[in-house]
Short mmCIF file of C-alpha atoms in Angstrom, two decimals:
data_model
loop_
_atom_site.label_atom_id
_atom_site.label_comp_id
_atom_site.label_asym_id
_atom_site.label_seq_id
_atom_site.Cartn_x
_atom_site.Cartn_y
_atom_site.Cartn_z
CA MET H 1 -94.89 132.20 -91.91
CA ALA H 2 -94.74 130.16 -95.03
CA GLY H 3 -91.68 128.15 -93.85
CA LEU H 4 -89.19 129.29 -96.55
CA GLN H 5 -86.68 129.53 -93.71
CA PRO H 6 -84.55 132.49 -94.80
CA GLY H 7 -82.37 132.26 -91.62
CA LEU H 8 -82.39 134.56 -88.47
CA SER H 9 -85.96 133.85 -87.76
CA SER H 10 -86.92 133.23 -83.98
CA ASP H 11 -90.43 133.10 -82.45
CA PRO H 12 -92.64 132.75 -85.71
CA ASP H 13 -95.55 132.46 -83.61
CA ARG H 14 -95.13 136.18 -82.90
CA ILE H 15 -95.97 137.19 -86.18
CA ALA H 16 -99.31 138.19 -87.08
CA LEU H 17 -100.11 138.34 -91.13
CA PRO H 18 -103.88 138.79 -91.81
CA SER H 19 -103.71 137.65 -95.46
CA ARG H 20 -100.99 136.46 -98.64
CA VAL H 21 -98.56 138.70 -99.57
CA PRO H 22 -99.87 140.08 -103.14
CA LEU H 23 -96.96 139.02 -105.04
CA PRO H 24 -98.33 136.34 -107.66
CA ALA H 25 -96.01 133.57 -109.20
CA ARG H 26 -95.74 130.33 -109.74
CA THR H 27 -92.41 130.49 -107.14
CA ARG H 28 -93.28 130.70 -103.56
CA THR H 29 -92.22 134.57 -103.99
CA ALA H 30 -95.09 135.83 -101.64
CA GLU H 31 -94.14 133.17 -98.88
CA LEU H 32 -90.34 134.29 -99.50
CA ALA H 33 -91.43 138.13 -98.67
CA GLU H 34 -93.24 136.73 -95.92
CA ASP H 35 -90.49 135.14 -94.14
CA ALA H 36 -87.84 137.63 -94.70
CA THR H 37 -90.12 140.86 -93.40
CA ALA H 38 -90.95 138.68 -90.48
CA ALA H 39 -87.09 137.80 -90.21
CA LEU H 40 -86.67 141.42 -89.78
CA ALA H 41 -89.44 142.05 -87.47
CA LEU H 42 -88.33 139.70 -84.99
CA ALA H 43 -84.31 141.16 -85.61
CA ILE H 44 -85.53 144.52 -84.51
CA ASP H 45 -87.51 143.31 -81.68
CA GLY H 46 -84.52 141.54 -80.19
CA LEU H 47 -82.59 144.94 -79.58
CA PRO H 48 -82.60 146.16 -76.17
CA THR H 49 -84.12 149.08 -76.84
CA ARG H 50 -87.44 147.11 -77.51
CA GLN H 51 -87.38 144.79 -73.87
CA GLU H 52 -91.11 145.85 -73.29
CA ARG H 53 -92.22 145.41 -76.84
CA ARG H 54 -92.14 142.17 -77.06
CA GLY H 55 -95.82 140.95 -78.09
CA PRO H 56 -97.58 140.07 -81.47
CA ILE H 57 -95.98 141.70 -84.34
CA ASP H 58 -98.34 142.69 -86.98
CA LEU H 59 -97.13 143.07 -90.30
CA ASP H 60 -99.06 144.88 -93.40
CA PRO H 61 -99.74 142.11 -96.56
CA GLU H 62 -100.08 145.10 -98.75
CA ARG H 63 -97.40 147.29 -97.56
CA ILE H 64 -94.89 143.92 -97.84
CA GLY H 65 -96.07 143.67 -101.32
CA ALA H 66 -95.69 147.45 -102.28
CA SER H 67 -92.54 147.73 -100.97
CA TYR H 68 -91.38 144.88 -102.93
CA ARG H 69 -92.74 146.48 -106.30
CA SER H 70 -91.52 149.54 -105.45
CA ALA H 71 -89.95 150.29 -108.73
CA ALA H 72 -93.05 149.90 -110.49
CA LEU H 73 -95.04 152.24 -108.14
CA PHE H 74 -92.50 154.72 -108.16
CA ARG H 75 -93.61 158.27 -109.57
CA ARG H 76 -92.33 161.94 -110.15
CA ASP H 77 -94.33 164.81 -111.41
CA GLY H 78 -96.76 161.33 -112.15
CA GLU H 79 -94.60 160.13 -114.78
CA PRO H 80 -92.78 156.64 -114.01
CA PRO H 81 -89.03 155.98 -114.08
CA SER H 82 -87.25 154.39 -117.44
CA VAL H 83 -86.19 151.41 -115.44
CA TRP H 84 -84.80 149.37 -118.15
CA ASP H 85 -82.38 150.00 -120.64
CA PRO H 86 -83.09 148.96 -124.30
CA LEU H 87 -80.26 146.68 -123.93
CA SER H 88 -81.56 144.97 -120.99
CA GLY H 89 -83.80 142.13 -120.93
CA PHE H 90 -84.48 138.69 -122.63
CA PHE H 91 -83.34 137.96 -126.26
CA ARG H 92 -83.41 134.88 -127.93
CA ALA H 93 -79.93 133.62 -128.81
CA ARG H 94 -78.99 130.80 -131.76
CA ASP H 95 -79.35 128.08 -129.30
CA GLY H 96 -81.95 129.29 -126.42
CA TRP H 97 -82.56 132.71 -124.57
CA VAL H 98 -80.12 135.32 -122.67
CA ARG H 99 -80.87 137.61 -120.19
CA THR H 100 -78.75 140.89 -120.10
CA HIS H 101 -78.42 144.15 -117.87
CA ALA H 102 -77.14 147.35 -119.31
CA ASN H 103 -78.83 150.05 -116.68
CA TYR H 104 -75.70 151.36 -116.03
CA PRO H 105 -73.95 153.03 -118.80
CA TRP H 106 -70.52 151.24 -118.33
CA HIS H 107 -72.03 147.90 -118.66
CA ALA H 108 -74.43 149.66 -121.82
CA GLU H 109 -71.22 150.36 -122.85
CA SER H 110 -69.19 146.87 -122.66
CA LEU H 111 -72.36 145.20 -123.75
CA ALA H 112 -72.68 146.86 -127.00
CA ARG H 113 -69.19 146.45 -127.40
CA THR H 114 -69.09 142.76 -127.66
CA LEU H 115 -72.38 142.78 -129.37
CA GLY H 116 -70.44 145.29 -132.10
CA LEU H 117 -73.45 147.69 -131.99
CA SER H 118 -72.26 151.03 -133.28
CA GLY H 119 -74.38 153.90 -133.31
CA THR H 120 -77.72 154.01 -131.98
CA ARG H 121 -78.18 151.50 -129.61
CA THR H 122 -81.24 150.12 -130.23
CA ARG H 123 -83.39 146.75 -128.75
CA ASP H 124 -83.64 145.44 -132.55
CA ALA H 125 -80.18 145.97 -133.15
CA ALA H 126 -79.72 143.85 -130.17
CA ALA H 127 -82.05 141.49 -131.03
CA GLU H 128 -80.27 140.99 -134.56
CA ALA H 129 -76.92 140.60 -133.05
CA ILE H 130 -77.96 138.61 -130.19
CA ALA H 131 -79.51 135.94 -132.34
CA ASP H 132 -75.99 135.26 -133.97
CA TRP H 133 -74.63 133.77 -130.85
CA PRO H 134 -74.93 130.50 -128.65
CA ALA H 135 -75.96 131.86 -125.64
CA ARG H 136 -73.19 130.42 -123.18
CA GLU H 137 -70.72 131.95 -125.69
CA LEU H 138 -72.18 135.37 -125.35
CA GLU H 139 -72.09 134.72 -121.59
CA ARG H 140 -68.51 134.53 -121.39
CA ALA H 141 -67.80 137.17 -123.80
CA ALA H 142 -70.12 139.18 -121.84
CA PHE H 143 -68.44 138.35 -118.80
CA ALA H 144 -64.83 138.64 -119.82
CA ALA H 145 -65.52 142.55 -121.73
CA GLY H 146 -66.94 143.66 -118.31
CA GLY H 147 -70.80 143.25 -119.34
CA LEU H 148 -73.42 141.53 -118.24
CA ALA H 149 -75.43 138.51 -119.96
CA VAL H 150 -76.46 135.36 -118.94
CA ALA H 151 -77.83 132.23 -120.73
CA VAL H 152 -81.27 131.27 -119.52
CA ARG H 153 -81.07 127.75 -117.74
CA THR H 154 -83.76 125.25 -116.36
CA ALA H 155 -83.90 124.95 -112.41
CA ALA H 156 -82.18 121.34 -113.01
CA SER H 157 -79.34 122.13 -115.84
CA TRP H 158 -78.02 125.13 -113.17
CA ALA H 159 -78.23 122.66 -110.26
CA ALA H 160 -75.85 120.39 -111.88
CA GLU H 161 -73.48 122.69 -113.09
CA ARG H 162 -73.57 124.22 -109.98
CA GLY H 163 -72.59 120.63 -108.36
CA ARG H 164 -72.12 120.72 -104.19
CA ALA H 165 -72.21 124.45 -104.37
CA TRP H 166 -75.71 124.49 -104.70
CA PRO H 167 -77.47 126.41 -103.22
CA PRO H 168 -75.36 128.64 -101.49
CA PRO H 169 -76.99 129.83 -98.18
CA ALA H 170 -78.98 132.90 -98.64
CA ILE H 171 -77.88 134.55 -95.20
CA ARG H 172 -74.62 133.77 -93.48
CA LEU H 173 -73.38 135.41 -90.07
CA ARG H 174 -70.01 135.05 -88.99
CA PRO H 175 -69.86 137.00 -84.97
CA VAL H 176 -66.20 138.15 -83.75
CA GLY H 177 -65.00 138.97 -80.96
CA ASP H 178 -66.43 139.47 -77.41
CA ALA H 179 -70.05 140.44 -76.36
CA ARG H 180 -70.19 143.87 -76.31
CA PRO H 181 -73.96 145.03 -75.87
CA TRP H 182 -75.73 147.64 -77.83
CA SER H 183 -75.89 150.82 -75.24
CA GLY H 184 -77.08 153.23 -77.87
CA GLY H 185 -80.65 153.70 -79.35
CA THR H 186 -84.10 155.12 -77.53
CA ALA H 187 -87.21 153.29 -77.96
CA ALA H 188 -88.34 155.37 -80.61
CA ALA H 189 -84.86 155.44 -82.12
CA PRO H 190 -83.60 152.41 -81.54
CA LEU H 191 -80.23 152.55 -83.39
CA ALA H 192 -79.53 156.28 -83.21
CA GLY H 193 -75.64 156.65 -82.39
CA LEU H 194 -74.63 154.05 -85.07
CA ARG H 195 -72.83 154.93 -87.77
CA VAL H 196 -73.31 152.89 -91.33
CA LEU H 197 -70.93 153.64 -94.21
CA ASP H 198 -73.19 151.91 -97.44
CA PHE H 199 -71.06 151.30 -100.30
CA THR H 200 -74.12 149.40 -101.70
CA ARG H 201 -76.35 150.28 -105.12
CA VAL H 202 -79.44 149.13 -106.83
CA ILE H 203 -81.92 147.25 -104.21
CA ALA H 204 -80.56 144.77 -102.19
CA GLY H 205 -77.77 146.51 -100.13
CA PRO H 206 -79.64 150.22 -99.62
CA VAL H 207 -83.38 148.36 -99.33
CA GLY H 208 -80.92 147.09 -96.20
CA THR H 209 -79.44 150.66 -95.29
CA ARG H 210 -82.51 152.23 -95.23
CA VAL H 211 -84.25 149.98 -92.69
CA LEU H 212 -80.94 151.15 -90.50
CA ALA H 213 -81.43 154.37 -91.04
CA SER H 214 -85.10 154.08 -90.56
CA LEU H 215 -84.07 152.86 -87.26
CA GLY H 216 -81.80 156.29 -86.36
CA ALA H 217 -78.57 155.02 -88.02
CA ASP H 218 -76.32 157.79 -89.44
CA VAL H 219 -76.45 155.87 -92.49
CA LEU H 220 -73.63 157.70 -95.27
CA ARG H 221 -73.79 156.21 -98.94
CA VAL H 222 -70.79 156.78 -100.66
CA ASP H 223 -70.31 156.39 -104.63
CA ALA H 224 -67.22 157.34 -107.06
CA PRO H 225 -68.02 160.55 -108.85
CA HIS H 226 -67.87 158.55 -112.14
CA ARG H 227 -70.04 156.10 -111.75
CA PRO H 228 -73.59 158.33 -111.11
CA GLU H 229 -77.11 156.60 -109.82
CA PRO H 230 -80.04 157.18 -111.64
CA LEU H 231 -81.99 159.77 -109.53
CA TRP H 232 -85.17 158.03 -109.17
CA GLN H 233 -82.89 154.55 -107.96
CA TRP H 234 -81.85 156.80 -105.32
CA LEU H 235 -84.93 158.22 -104.26
CA ASP H 236 -86.39 154.95 -104.31
CA THR H 237 -84.56 153.89 -101.38
CA GLY H 238 -82.34 156.64 -100.04
CA GLU H 239 -84.73 157.64 -97.27
CA GLY H 240 -83.39 158.74 -93.96
CA LYS H 241 -79.66 158.30 -95.52
CA ARG H 242 -76.81 161.01 -96.95
CA SER H 243 -75.03 160.68 -100.02
CA ALA H 244 -71.12 161.95 -100.48
CA LEU H 245 -69.06 161.09 -103.65
CA LEU H 246 -65.64 160.45 -103.17
CA ASP H 247 -62.97 159.09 -105.31
CA LEU H 248 -61.72 156.86 -103.41
CA ALA H 249 -58.24 155.76 -106.10
CA SER H 250 -56.75 159.57 -104.86
CA ALA H 251 -54.69 160.59 -102.32
CA ASP H 252 -57.45 162.85 -100.58
CA GLY H 253 -60.02 160.19 -101.29
CA ARG H 254 -58.02 157.59 -99.25
CA ARG H 255 -57.30 159.96 -96.57
CA ILE H 256 -61.01 160.66 -96.14
CA LEU H 257 -62.27 156.51 -96.40
CA THR H 258 -59.25 156.11 -93.33
CA GLU H 259 -61.53 159.01 -91.22
CA LEU H 260 -64.75 157.51 -91.89
CA LEU H 261 -63.64 153.85 -91.16
CA ALA H 262 -62.33 154.89 -87.85
CA GLY H 263 -65.86 156.14 -86.93
CA ALA H 264 -68.08 153.56 -88.43
CA ASP H 265 -69.41 151.10 -86.62
CA VAL H 266 -70.73 149.25 -89.96
CA VAL H 267 -69.44 148.64 -93.29
CA VAL H 268 -72.31 147.47 -95.99
CA THR H 269 -70.69 146.39 -99.53
CA GLY H 270 -72.17 144.98 -102.62
CA ALA H 271 -69.26 144.28 -104.79
CA ARG H 272 -68.18 141.40 -106.00
CA PRO H 273 -65.67 139.24 -103.76
CA GLY H 274 -62.31 141.08 -104.66
CA ALA H 275 -63.38 144.18 -106.37
CA LEU H 276 -62.17 146.10 -103.40
CA ALA H 277 -59.26 144.73 -102.39
CA ARG H 278 -57.30 147.56 -103.30
CA PHE H 279 -59.31 150.34 -100.92
CA GLY H 280 -59.14 147.61 -97.87
CA LEU H 281 -62.60 146.89 -97.97
CA GLU H 282 -63.10 143.07 -98.13
CA PRO H 283 -64.00 141.64 -95.16
CA GLU H 284 -60.71 140.03 -94.49
CA GLN H 285 -59.11 143.30 -94.24
CA LEU H 286 -61.93 145.12 -92.22
CA ALA H 287 -61.88 142.28 -89.35
CA GLU H 288 -57.79 142.72 -89.40
CA ARG H 289 -58.02 146.53 -89.35
CA ARG H 290 -60.86 146.93 -87.20
CA PRO H 291 -61.99 143.24 -85.38
CA GLU H 292 -65.00 145.11 -83.72
CA LEU H 293 -66.42 146.27 -86.73
CA ILE H 294 -69.32 145.11 -88.38
CA HIS H 295 -68.90 144.11 -92.41
CA ALA H 296 -71.88 143.06 -94.38
CA ARG H 297 -71.87 142.32 -98.21
CA VAL H 298 -74.50 141.48 -100.94
CA ARG H 299 -73.11 139.25 -103.23
CA ALA H 300 -75.11 137.63 -106.22
CA TRP H 301 -73.34 133.89 -106.69
CA GLY H 302 -71.90 131.86 -104.05
CA ALA H 303 -68.63 130.21 -103.29
CA ASP H 304 -67.72 127.84 -106.45
CA PRO H 305 -66.76 124.14 -105.55
CA ASP H 306 -63.57 124.93 -107.34
CA ARG H 307 -62.05 128.21 -108.07
CA ALA H 308 -59.56 127.08 -110.27
CA THR H 309 -62.13 126.52 -113.64
CA HIS H 310 -65.91 127.38 -113.60
CA PRO H 311 -67.55 124.47 -112.66
CA GLY H 312 -69.23 123.74 -116.05
CA GLY H 313 -65.66 123.18 -117.31
CA ASP H 314 -65.37 125.67 -120.03
CA GLY H 315 -62.61 127.50 -118.38
CA ALA H 316 -64.58 130.86 -118.16
CA SER H 317 -64.05 132.47 -114.24
CA PRO H 318 -65.85 131.40 -111.44
CA TRP H 319 -69.29 132.88 -110.94
CA SER H 320 -68.22 133.61 -107.66
CA ASP H 321 -65.91 136.52 -109.03
CA ARG H 322 -69.13 137.79 -111.55
CA ARG H 323 -71.16 140.85 -111.79
CA GLY H 324 -74.32 140.13 -111.10
CA PHE H 325 -78.18 141.43 -110.27
CA ASP H 326 -81.78 139.99 -109.74
CA SER H 327 -82.75 139.62 -112.92
CA LEU H 328 -79.67 137.78 -114.04
CA VAL H 329 -79.63 135.58 -111.09
CA GLN H 330 -83.18 134.61 -111.74
CA ALA H 331 -82.12 133.64 -115.36
CA ALA H 332 -79.30 131.71 -114.95
CA THR H 333 -81.16 129.54 -111.91
CA GLY H 334 -83.98 128.67 -113.63
CA ILE H 335 -86.38 130.89 -112.06
CA ALA H 336 -87.00 132.79 -115.27
CA VAL H 337 -87.90 129.69 -116.91
CA ALA H 338 -90.18 128.38 -114.09
CA GLU H 339 -92.14 131.68 -114.47
CA GLY H 340 -92.10 131.58 -118.33
CA SER H 341 -95.03 130.31 -120.58
CA GLY H 342 -95.49 127.07 -121.01
CA GLY H 343 -96.60 126.10 -117.35
CA ARG H 344 -95.51 122.54 -116.24
CA ALA H 345 -93.70 122.12 -119.07
CA ALA H 346 -91.19 124.95 -118.15
CA ALA H 347 -89.95 122.76 -115.26
CA SER H 348 -89.19 119.95 -117.60
CA GLY H 349 -86.92 121.76 -119.87
CA ALA H 350 -89.51 122.82 -122.65
CA ASP H 351 -88.86 125.55 -125.26
CA VAL H 352 -90.83 128.28 -123.28
CA THR H 353 -90.59 132.21 -123.50
CA PRO H 354 -88.63 133.00 -119.93
CA GLY H 355 -90.76 135.04 -117.31
CA THR H 356 -90.19 137.19 -114.67
CA LEU H 357 -90.69 137.39 -110.39
CA PRO H 358 -93.38 139.66 -110.05
CA ALA H 359 -90.83 141.95 -108.06
CA GLN H 360 -87.15 142.07 -108.01
CA ALA H 361 -87.74 139.88 -105.25
CA LEU H 362 -84.11 138.30 -104.56
CA ASP H 363 -82.63 141.63 -103.84
CA HIS H 364 -85.50 143.11 -101.40
CA SER H 365 -85.73 139.71 -99.16
CA ALA H 366 -81.28 139.99 -98.99
CA GLY H 367 -82.46 143.44 -97.83
CA ALA H 368 -84.25 142.60 -95.03
CA LEU H 369 -82.24 140.01 -94.08
CA LEU H 370 -79.16 141.84 -94.37
CA ALA H 371 -80.39 144.48 -92.21
CA ALA H 372 -81.55 141.59 -89.78
CA GLY H 373 -77.92 139.92 -89.78
CA ILE H 374 -76.77 143.21 -88.72
CA ILE H 375 -79.32 143.99 -85.98
CA ALA H 376 -78.79 140.37 -84.44
CA LEU H 377 -74.70 140.96 -84.37
CA LEU H 378 -75.58 144.57 -82.85
CA GLY H 379 -78.35 142.76 -80.28
CA ALA H 380 -75.46 140.37 -79.22
CA GLY H 381 -72.80 142.71 -78.81
CA ARG H 382 -70.79 141.06 -81.46
CA GLY H 383 -68.64 142.33 -84.23
CA GLY H 384 -68.41 140.29 -87.65
CA THR H 385 -69.31 139.65 -90.91
CA VAL H 386 -73.14 139.07 -92.35
CA GLU H 387 -73.55 137.93 -96.39
CA ALA H 388 -76.57 138.01 -98.09
CA THR H 389 -76.55 135.99 -101.40
CA LEU H 390 -78.93 136.27 -104.11
CA GLU H 391 -78.00 133.25 -105.38
CA GLY H 392 -78.97 131.64 -102.26
CA PHE H 393 -82.58 132.96 -102.21
CA ALA H 394 -83.37 131.71 -105.42
CA GLY H 395 -82.56 128.54 -104.33
CA LEU H 396 -84.92 128.78 -101.12
CA LEU H 397 -87.74 129.53 -103.76
CA LEU H 398 -86.43 126.69 -106.34
CA GLY H 399 -85.87 124.52 -103.32
CA ALA H 400 -90.15 124.38 -102.75
CA PRO H 401 -92.77 122.80 -104.91
CA LEU H 402 -94.06 125.65 -107.60
CA LEU H 403 -97.82 126.89 -107.09
CA ALA H 404 -100.19 125.56 -110.01
CA PRO H 405 -102.01 128.15 -112.06
CA THR H 406 -105.07 127.53 -110.07
CA GLU H 407 -103.54 128.49 -106.97
CA LEU H 408 -102.47 131.96 -108.28
CA SER H 409 -105.79 133.35 -107.49
CA GLU H 410 -105.63 133.00 -103.92
CA ILE H 411 -102.67 135.17 -103.87
CA GLY H 412 -103.98 138.30 -105.51
CA ASP H 413 -103.96 141.02 -108.56
CA PRO H 414 -100.40 142.66 -108.19
CA ASP H 415 -102.03 146.09 -109.78
CA ARG H 416 -104.58 145.95 -106.37
CA LEU H 417 -101.28 146.82 -104.31
CA ALA H 418 -101.36 149.68 -101.86
CA GLY H 419 -99.83 152.80 -103.80
CA PRO H 420 -97.44 154.84 -102.49
CA GLY H 421 -97.81 158.33 -101.02
CA SER H 422 -97.31 161.56 -102.66
CA VAL H 423 -95.27 164.71 -101.49
CA ASP H 424 -93.86 167.76 -103.37
CA GLY H 425 -90.42 169.16 -102.83
CA PRO H 426 -87.39 170.36 -104.40
CA LEU H 427 -87.42 167.29 -106.70
CA GLY H 428 -91.21 167.93 -107.64
CA THR H 429 -93.81 165.43 -106.75
CA VAL H 430 -92.61 162.32 -105.57
CA ALA H 431 -94.64 159.11 -104.88
CA ILE H 432 -92.22 155.97 -103.11
CA ALA H 433 -93.29 152.93 -102.17
CA ARG H 434 -93.22 152.91 -98.02
CA PRO H 435 -90.80 150.38 -96.56
CA ALA H 436 -91.73 146.53 -96.15
CA TYR H 437 -91.98 147.46 -91.98
CA GLN H 438 -92.40 149.99 -89.55
CA ALA H 439 -91.54 148.87 -86.34
CA ALA H 440 -94.23 149.90 -83.43
CA GLY H 441 -92.99 152.61 -81.68
CA VAL H 442 -90.38 154.11 -84.47
CA PRO H 443 -92.41 157.00 -85.88
CA ASP H 444 -92.86 156.60 -89.95
CA PRO H 445 -91.35 159.18 -91.19
CA GLY H 446 -94.14 159.21 -93.98
CA PRO H 447 -93.82 159.80 -97.73
CA TRP H 448 -90.32 160.99 -98.63
CA ALA H 449 -89.62 164.64 -100.81
CA GLY H 450 -86.07 163.12 -101.68
CA ARG H 451 -82.71 164.81 -101.48
CA GLN H 452 -80.31 165.24 -104.46
CA PHE H 453 -77.76 162.20 -105.25
CA GLY H 454 -74.49 163.15 -103.61
CA GLU H 455 -75.05 166.55 -102.31
CA ASP H 456 -73.57 165.64 -99.08
CA ARG H 457 -69.95 165.76 -97.55
CA PRO H 458 -68.10 162.66 -96.90
CA ALA H 459 -68.34 162.73 -92.77
CA TRP H 460 -70.31 161.91 -89.88
CA ARG H 461 -73.28 164.27 -88.61
CA ASP H 462 -71.38 165.20 -86.13
CA GLY H 463 -69.06 166.51 -88.35
CA ALA H 464 -65.90 163.68 -87.68
CA ALA H 465 -64.26 163.22 -91.08
CA GLY H 466 -64.53 164.34 -94.15
CA GLY H 467 -62.92 167.25 -96.02
#
């Protein structure tokens, strides 16, 4: 283990890793992947049903690297997915760079409206429009309109802007209630009998709940009917789960939600703070309703030192209230500059072309630690809250010295990562990278053929709840 210390790790000497995870980057991305996966493995081995397996834990660096790069390795009928919308990516603004995210139609619509685009939304049209905007002005306008764009900053400028809020904790546990040791599960399915209600999408939350499903939990993902998930994205992290569509704004939807919550052991959410208050799904609301429940949340940005105004003093909304994704956090915090062209000049704020990590490593690490936190609370027999913050994982990377370009050869070539297995199913021939870690003694289900998104009833496996 490398010592970036994402939290929750104990007994690191039990971890055996034969070589570095092949995720080459100037920031210590490979080490973050190693430490996050190790923390997850140690948490799983802390469950009561695994008392007899407290020996060395072997990690597979190739498997970890492939899992982190699952979007790049995914294939359906031999074809890669269309991961990025034309309006997503880095664009040069009038006074710097911005990073946009428009992979969901509603975000693309908001950004296009902000930019004044009509008709065909091409990358060239977006580039032309963005070139006229000051970067931070576009950032404020896009967020205000419900879109997603951030100005690319250096690590130093982001730290100064965030002040005492930087860096936020990557992972935080708040146990509540009396200890009630987890009594479910078996050696082969340590979380059998656990009910997990999953309201997350994209990568971090789904990666975390996939871990729980792999250990035998009944994971039911719930999405709004009018907010579909790209099929490839669901297939990439949906293994072992069921998926239902439910309109929480309707009377019937609220009734079913109440029934599902009554039977749930764990609720996992990924919306920005306050966004789910009208459905009673904020941590404080759930704790008041059911103190014994475990609530896990992924958030993009940490808390602000002064919620009345934006830390930069420009009157914009606090960062903690904003939507965000891994790619946007990389851009805002200085990772994009550190990974950009220009070598060490990037760290000093020289004008460089921004770059990216070799994987959505903030997301994958947050997912691993989110699952580890849930498992830690279960092992302790406690309810409470687990919170993973992408900005905090960025802080772990930026708080460690950058690797010199000459050191990258030691990490390896990402194109040589072990690829996923392929399997034929009703959705074609699907190739999906395996999860980063499978606990010894827990059957690895092998390649997943997949199932359609939203095809299940909103009910637990035993039929309780739902209509």
